[in-house]
């Protein structure tokens, strides 16, 4: 979609998201229990929707909270959700809580990324994940998705291959389609050449993907957990993900403890 074609009015935005979810006016009207005629008038600009109707339709279209704000603003109403930079004063309580969470994971690496997988914060152990990678991959904003698939990134200091990131990349592809996130789609297009032509077909030998990370004490076998904020009320907070790298065996746990001490 070009800038000239980007929806601007409340009716254009509603139609964009309805079509994006492959719903006819009748289908959306039936799901949301509103008049098909009124929905048509709102989309064409012949009727001015109420704030209540826009919130109601946002819920049925499952819009990202940033797009819910945009829809309300286009309709002439104040947005519902906060939209603050991560380093703002309003985000201080969240930042402090997440920093305590990162430090509580020590000696295990843990980090926070935004919706484009750019690094936001990390604990001291996370530096093990990029010690020895190509310096150009460390330039801000440091992107953990790019780092995980680029030959000069994590694959150069561990047993990790680009194929290990396939589950995450497939998940992000679905999200980029569902949310019409053009920036995320561009990032995925950038990293796609690093991916294998075909997914692995060998039978699984363990319950999760692991990687052996090279350290000065020997390899440390890790697997990852990814968490998000359960009920965000702020645009930036809704995009955050906390990724923790946990030891897959007792030897790796002991080595991480020694490395951090």
mmCIF file of C-alpha atoms in Angstrom:
data_model
loop_
_atom_site.group_PDB
_atom_site.id
_atom_site.type_symbol
_atom_site.label_atom_id
_atom_site.label_comp_id
_atom_site.label_asym_id
_atom_site.label_seq_id
_atom_site.Cartn_x
_atom_site.Cartn_y
_atom_site.Cartn_z
ATOM 1 C CA UNK A 1 0.000 0.000 0.000
ATOM 2 C CA UNK A 2 1.399 3.379 -0.965
ATOM 3 C CA UNK A 3 1.179 6.458 1.227
ATOM 4 C CA UNK A 4 -1.417 7.931 -1.133
ATOM 5 C CA UNK A 5 -3.575 4.808 -0.755
ATOM 6 C CA UNK A 6 -3.212 4.565 3.027
ATOM 7 C CA UNK A 7 -6.611 4.804 4.747
ATOM 8 C CA UNK A 8 -7.145 8.083 6.582
ATOM 9 C CA UNK A 9 -10.826 8.488 7.447
ATOM 10 C CA UNK A 10 -12.639 6.391 9.999
ATOM 11 C CA UNK A 11 -14.650 4.729 7.223
ATOM 12 C CA UNK A 12 -11.549 3.919 5.178
ATOM 13 C CA UNK A 13 -9.841 2.439 8.237
ATOM 14 C CA UNK A 14 -12.830 0.245 9.071
ATOM 15 C CA UNK A 15 -13.069 -0.981 5.507
ATOM 16 C CA UNK A 16 -9.318 -1.673 5.361
ATOM 17 C CA UNK A 17 -9.391 -3.879 8.459
ATOM 18 C CA UNK A 18 -12.636 -5.584 7.464
ATOM 19 C CA UNK A 19 -11.194 -6.499 4.056
ATOM 20 C CA UNK A 20 -7.867 -7.431 5.676
ATOM 21 C CA UNK A 21 -9.740 -9.995 7.783
ATOM 22 C CA UNK A 22 -11.649 -11.134 4.679
ATOM 23 C CA UNK A 23 -15.040 -10.203 6.051
ATOM 24 C CA UNK A 24 -17.941 -8.855 4.036
ATOM 25 C CA UNK A 25 -20.020 -6.006 5.454
ATOM 26 C CA UNK A 26 -22.774 -8.517 6.142
ATOM 27 C CA UNK A 27 -20.430 -10.901 7.986
ATOM 28 C CA UNK A 28 -19.002 -8.154 10.190
ATOM 29 C CA UNK A 29 -22.437 -6.711 10.849
ATOM 30 C CA UNK A 30 -23.763 -10.125 11.907
ATOM 31 C CA UNK A 31 -20.752 -10.824 14.136
ATOM 32 C CA UNK A 32 -20.887 -7.387 15.763
ATOM 33 C CA UNK A 33 -24.720 -7.331 15.843
ATOM 34 C CA UNK A 34 -24.976 -3.965 14.110
ATOM 35 C CA UNK A 35 -27.038 -2.810 11.162
ATOM 36 C CA UNK A 36 -25.490 -3.640 7.793
ATOM 37 C CA UNK A 37 -26.892 -0.411 6.435
ATOM 38 C CA UNK A 38 -25.349 1.651 9.235
ATOM 39 C CA UNK A 39 -21.976 -0.091 8.806
ATOM 40 C CA UNK A 40 -22.105 0.683 5.086
ATOM 41 C CA UNK A 41 -22.921 4.326 5.803
ATOM 42 C CA UNK A 42 -20.004 4.571 8.248
ATOM 43 C CA UNK A 43 -17.564 3.119 5.724
ATOM 44 C CA UNK A 44 -18.706 5.514 2.989
ATOM 45 C CA UNK A 45 -18.721 8.524 5.311
ATOM 46 C CA UNK A 46 -22.497 9.047 5.161
ATOM 47 C CA UNK A 47 -22.819 8.374 8.919
ATOM 48 C CA UNK A 48 -20.680 9.440 11.857
ATOM 49 C CA UNK A 49 -20.018 6.488 14.208
ATOM 50 C CA UNK A 50 -20.190 6.839 17.968
ATOM 51 C CA UNK A 51 -17.210 6.176 20.201
ATOM 52 C CA UNK A 52 -18.996 3.103 21.558
ATOM 53 C CA UNK A 53 -19.485 1.672 18.061
ATOM 54 C CA UNK A 54 -15.817 2.156 17.133
ATOM 55 C CA UNK A 55 -14.661 0.419 20.321
ATOM 56 C CA UNK A 56 -17.176 -2.356 19.651
ATOM 57 C CA UNK A 57 -15.996 -2.875 16.070
ATOM 58 C CA UNK A 58 -12.332 -2.706 17.127
ATOM 59 C CA UNK A 59 -12.960 -5.619 19.462
ATOM 60 C CA UNK A 60 -14.646 -7.711 16.774
ATOM 61 C CA UNK A 61 -11.885 -6.920 14.267
ATOM 62 C CA UNK A 62 -9.269 -7.698 16.939
ATOM 63 C CA UNK A 63 -7.272 -4.590 16.060
ATOM 64 C CA UNK A 64 -3.804 -3.959 17.559
ATOM 65 C CA UNK A 65 -4.142 -1.344 20.290
ATOM 66 C CA UNK A 66 -2.201 1.234 18.254
ATOM 67 C CA UNK A 67 -4.758 0.836 15.457
ATOM 68 C CA UNK A 68 -7.632 1.148 17.948
ATOM 69 C CA UNK A 69 -6.204 4.513 18.978
ATOM 70 C CA UNK A 70 -5.840 5.510 15.327
ATOM 71 C CA UNK A 71 -9.438 4.550 14.567
ATOM 72 C CA UNK A 72 -10.779 6.587 17.482
ATOM 73 C CA UNK A 73 -8.667 9.615 16.525
ATOM 74 C CA UNK A 74 -9.940 9.393 12.944
ATOM 75 C CA UNK A 75 -13.472 9.392 14.340
ATOM 76 C CA UNK A 76 -12.783 12.520 16.387
ATOM 77 C CA UNK A 77 -12.441 10.803 19.783
ATOM 78 C CA UNK A 78 -9.641 10.623 22.330
ATOM 79 C CA UNK A 79 -7.625 7.377 22.187
ATOM 80 C CA UNK A 80 -8.140 4.727 24.842
ATOM 81 C CA UNK A 81 -4.597 3.438 25.203
ATOM 82 C CA UNK A 82 -1.414 5.187 26.296
ATOM 83 C CA UNK A 83 1.361 5.607 23.736
ATOM 84 C CA UNK A 84 4.664 6.495 25.384
ATOM 85 C CA UNK A 85 8.360 5.903 24.580
ATOM 86 C CA UNK A 86 9.894 3.087 26.613
ATOM 87 C CA UNK A 87 12.255 5.521 28.375
ATOM 88 C CA UNK A 88 9.482 7.970 29.339
ATOM 89 C CA UNK A 89 8.537 8.831 32.916
ATOM 90 C CA UNK A 90 5.156 7.123 32.524
ATOM 91 C CA UNK A 91 6.923 3.836 31.723
ATOM 92 C CA UNK A 92 9.262 3.971 34.725
ATOM 93 C CA UNK A 93 7.316 1.457 36.897
ATOM 94 C CA UNK A 94 7.225 -1.036 34.028
ATOM 95 C CA UNK A 95 10.916 -0.509 33.224
ATOM 96 C CA UNK A 96 11.895 -1.077 36.857
ATOM 97 C CA UNK A 97 9.803 -4.237 37.112
ATOM 98 C CA UNK A 98 11.212 -5.661 33.898
ATOM 99 C CA UNK A 99 14.758 -4.803 34.989
ATOM 100 C CA UNK A 100 14.187 -6.752 38.236
ATOM 101 C CA UNK A 101 12.886 -9.650 36.135
ATOM 102 C CA UNK A 102 15.973 -9.612 33.907
ATOM 103 C CA UNK A 103 18.325 -9.550 36.899
ATOM 104 C CA UNK A 104 16.359 -12.302 38.633
ATOM 105 C CA UNK A 105 17.159 -14.609 35.707
ATOM 106 C CA UNK A 106 20.911 -14.326 36.289
ATOM 107 C CA UNK A 107 23.120 -16.239 35.663
ATOM 108 C CA UNK A 108 20.892 -17.077 32.671
ATOM 109 C CA UNK A 109 20.838 -14.642 29.723
ATOM 110 C CA UNK A 110 17.601 -12.670 29.422
ATOM 111 C CA UNK A 111 16.619 -9.731 27.242
ATOM 112 C CA UNK A 112 13.707 -7.571 26.124
ATOM 113 C CA UNK A 113 12.884 -6.816 22.490
ATOM 114 C CA UNK A 114 10.272 -4.629 20.829
ATOM 115 C CA UNK A 115 7.830 -5.633 18.102
ATOM 116 C CA UNK A 116 10.584 -5.530 15.474
ATOM 117 C CA UNK A 117 12.847 -7.653 17.676
ATOM 118 C CA UNK A 118 15.172 -4.708 18.389
ATOM 119 C CA UNK A 119 17.003 -5.024 21.692
ATOM 120 C CA UNK A 120 15.479 -2.816 24.411
ATOM 121 C CA UNK A 121 17.233 -4.073 27.551
ATOM 122 C CA UNK A 122 19.244 -7.084 28.712
ATOM 123 C CA UNK A 123 20.936 -8.489 31.797
ATOM 124 C CA UNK A 124 24.684 -8.947 32.136
ATOM 125 C CA UNK A 125 24.616 -12.605 31.050
ATOM 126 C CA UNK A 126 23.014 -11.705 27.708
ATOM 127 C CA UNK A 127 26.347 -10.372 26.461
ATOM 128 C CA UNK A 128 27.393 -14.030 26.023
ATOM 129 C CA UNK A 129 24.963 -14.147 23.072
ATOM 130 C CA UNK A 130 26.912 -11.619 21.010
ATOM 131 C CA UNK A 131 30.477 -11.950 22.257
ATOM 132 C CA UNK A 132 32.497 -12.498 19.070
ATOM 133 C CA UNK A 133 29.832 -11.760 16.440
ATOM 134 C CA UNK A 134 30.476 -9.331 13.572
ATOM 135 C CA UNK A 135 30.672 -5.762 14.943
ATOM 136 C CA UNK A 136 28.275 -4.384 12.334
ATOM 137 C CA UNK A 137 25.494 -6.536 13.820
ATOM 138 C CA UNK A 138 25.916 -4.748 17.149
ATOM 139 C CA UNK A 139 25.184 -1.261 15.825
ATOM 140 C CA UNK A 140 22.032 0.225 17.370
ATOM 141 C CA UNK A 141 19.297 -0.627 17.050
ATOM 142 C CA UNK A 142 20.667 -4.118 17.599
ATOM 143 C CA UNK A 143 18.219 -6.598 16.099
ATOM 144 C CA UNK A 144 18.053 -10.014 17.743
ATOM 145 C CA UNK A 145 16.201 -11.657 14.849
ATOM 146 C CA UNK A 146 18.896 -10.561 12.407
ATOM 147 C CA UNK A 147 21.570 -11.648 14.899
ATOM 148 C CA UNK A 148 20.029 -15.117 15.182
ATOM 149 C CA UNK A 149 20.088 -15.899 11.430
ATOM 150 C CA UNK A 150 22.979 -13.869 9.986
ATOM 151 C CA UNK A 151 26.051 -16.080 9.340
ATOM 152 C CA UNK A 152 28.173 -13.568 11.259
ATOM 153 C CA UNK A 153 25.783 -13.544 14.222
ATOM 154 C CA UNK A 154 24.797 -16.329 16.613
ATOM 155 C CA UNK A 155 25.500 -19.070 14.029
ATOM 156 C CA UNK A 156 29.187 -18.021 14.136
ATOM 157 C CA UNK A 157 29.520 -18.491 17.925
ATOM 158 C CA UNK A 158 27.160 -21.403 18.505
ATOM 159 C CA UNK A 159 25.619 -24.481 16.975
ATOM 160 C CA UNK A 160 22.579 -22.396 16.066
ATOM 161 C CA UNK A 161 21.573 -22.293 12.405
ATOM 162 C CA UNK A 162 19.020 -20.126 10.655
ATOM 163 C CA UNK A 163 16.690 -23.139 10.652
ATOM 164 C CA UNK A 164 16.494 -22.906 14.449
ATOM 165 C CA UNK A 165 14.650 -19.590 14.071
ATOM 166 C CA UNK A 166 12.004 -20.953 11.696
ATOM 167 C CA UNK A 167 9.271 -21.380 14.372
ATOM 168 C CA UNK A 168 9.732 -17.790 15.544
ATOM 169 C CA UNK A 169 9.861 -16.439 11.987
ATOM 170 C CA UNK A 170 6.670 -18.297 11.039
ATOM 171 C CA UNK A 171 4.991 -16.828 14.126
ATOM 172 C CA UNK A 172 6.154 -13.327 13.201
ATOM 173 C CA UNK A 173 4.941 -13.809 9.618
ATOM 174 C CA UNK A 174 1.470 -14.608 10.901
ATOM 175 C CA UNK A 175 1.576 -11.552 13.144
ATOM 176 C CA UNK A 176 2.716 -9.272 10.318
ATOM 177 C CA UNK A 177 -0.193 -10.496 8.194
ATOM 178 C CA UNK A 178 -2.766 -10.214 10.981
ATOM 179 C CA UNK A 179 -1.663 -6.730 12.019
ATOM 180 C CA UNK A 180 -0.687 -5.437 8.537
ATOM 181 C CA UNK A 181 2.691 -4.478 10.017
ATOM 182 C CA UNK A 182 4.714 -3.316 7.023
ATOM 183 C CA UNK A 183 7.936 -2.705 8.992
ATOM 184 C CA UNK A 184 7.871 -6.240 10.391
ATOM 185 C CA UNK A 185 7.174 -7.652 6.916
ATOM 186 C CA UNK A 186 10.211 -5.763 5.560
ATOM 187 C CA UNK A 187 12.427 -7.196 8.318
ATOM 188 C CA UNK A 188 11.222 -10.722 7.558
ATOM 189 C CA UNK A 189 11.921 -10.170 3.851
ATOM 190 C CA UNK A 190 15.456 -9.091 4.788
ATOM 191 C CA UNK A 191 16.253 -12.208 6.853
ATOM 192 C CA UNK A 192 14.484 -14.704 4.573
ATOM 193 C CA UNK A 193 17.522 -15.247 2.283
ATOM 194 C CA UNK A 194 19.391 -16.690 5.292
ATOM 195 C CA UNK A 195 16.737 -19.376 5.836
ATOM 196 C CA UNK A 196 17.024 -22.900 4.389
ATOM 197 C CA UNK A 197 15.123 -23.663 1.198
ATOM 198 C CA UNK A 198 13.172 -26.414 2.946
ATOM 199 C CA UNK A 199 12.331 -26.963 6.616
ATOM 200 C CA UNK A 200 14.122 -29.764 8.497
ATOM 201 C CA UNK A 201 12.455 -33.153 8.058
ATOM 202 C CA UNK A 202 14.444 -35.256 10.539
ATOM 203 C CA UNK A 203 12.515 -36.731 13.460
ATOM 204 C CA UNK A 204 12.788 -34.746 16.710
ATOM 205 C CA UNK A 205 15.109 -36.215 19.339
ATOM 206 C CA UNK A 206 14.309 -33.799 22.190
ATOM 207 C CA UNK A 207 11.344 -31.699 23.364
ATOM 208 C CA UNK A 208 12.741 -28.307 22.289
ATOM 209 C CA UNK A 209 15.334 -26.689 20.031
ATOM 210 C CA UNK A 210 18.669 -26.109 21.777
ATOM 211 C CA UNK A 211 21.921 -24.449 20.824
ATOM 212 C CA UNK A 212 25.464 -24.947 22.096
ATOM 213 C CA UNK A 213 26.919 -21.511 22.797
ATOM 214 C CA UNK A 214 30.710 -21.187 22.742
ATOM 215 C CA UNK A 215 32.159 -19.738 25.969
ATOM 216 C CA UNK A 216 35.629 -19.594 27.545
ATOM 217 C CA UNK A 217 34.605 -22.485 29.839
ATOM 218 C CA UNK A 218 33.296 -24.659 27.042
ATOM 219 C CA UNK A 219 29.910 -25.041 25.340
ATOM 220 C CA UNK A 220 26.738 -24.031 27.155
ATOM 221 C CA UNK A 221 23.568 -25.689 25.897
ATOM 222 C CA UNK A 222 20.560 -23.322 25.961
ATOM 223 C CA UNK A 223 16.895 -23.221 25.014
ATOM 224 C CA UNK A 224 14.616 -20.197 24.990
ATOM 225 C CA UNK A 225 11.374 -19.076 26.577
ATOM 226 C CA UNK A 226 9.491 -16.052 25.206
ATOM 227 C CA UNK A 227 6.932 -14.157 27.312
ATOM 228 C CA UNK A 228 4.777 -11.082 26.730
ATOM 229 C CA UNK A 229 2.841 -8.735 28.995
ATOM 230 C CA UNK A 230 -0.514 -10.330 29.723
ATOM 231 C CA UNK A 231 -2.854 -7.331 29.582
ATOM 232 C CA UNK A 232 -1.097 -4.280 28.119
ATOM 233 C CA UNK A 233 -2.784 -0.865 28.138
ATOM 234 C CA UNK A 234 0.013 0.950 26.320
ATOM 235 C CA UNK A 235 1.179 0.683 22.715
ATOM 236 C CA UNK A 236 4.886 0.128 23.418
ATOM 237 C CA UNK A 237 4.186 -2.334 26.235
ATOM 238 C CA UNK A 238 1.966 -4.381 23.933
ATOM 239 C CA UNK A 239 4.884 -4.959 21.552
ATOM 240 C CA UNK A 240 7.463 -6.070 24.135
ATOM 241 C CA UNK A 241 8.703 -9.650 24.430
ATOM 242 C CA UNK A 242 10.968 -11.059 27.139
ATOM 243 C CA UNK A 243 13.250 -13.836 25.917
ATOM 244 C CA UNK A 244 15.073 -15.983 28.445
ATOM 245 C CA UNK A 245 17.858 -18.442 27.596
ATOM 246 C CA UNK A 246 17.803 -21.364 30.027
ATOM 247 C CA UNK A 247 20.408 -24.112 30.506
ATOM 248 C CA UNK A 248 19.345 -27.413 28.965
ATOM 249 C CA UNK A 249 21.456 -29.532 31.347
ATOM 250 C CA UNK A 250 23.204 -29.329 34.702
ATOM 251 C CA UNK A 251 26.679 -28.871 33.177
ATOM 252 C CA UNK A 252 25.474 -25.811 31.273
ATOM 253 C CA UNK A 253 23.815 -24.456 34.425
ATOM 254 C CA UNK A 254 27.082 -24.804 36.342
ATOM 255 C CA UNK A 255 29.074 -23.122 33.584
ATOM 256 C CA UNK A 256 26.674 -20.184 33.424
ATOM 257 C CA UNK A 257 26.982 -19.770 37.180
ATOM 258 C CA UNK A 258 30.781 -19.778 36.966
ATOM 259 C CA UNK A 259 30.820 -17.394 34.010
ATOM 260 C CA UNK A 260 28.709 -14.867 35.903
ATOM 261 C CA UNK A 261 30.631 -15.193 39.162
#
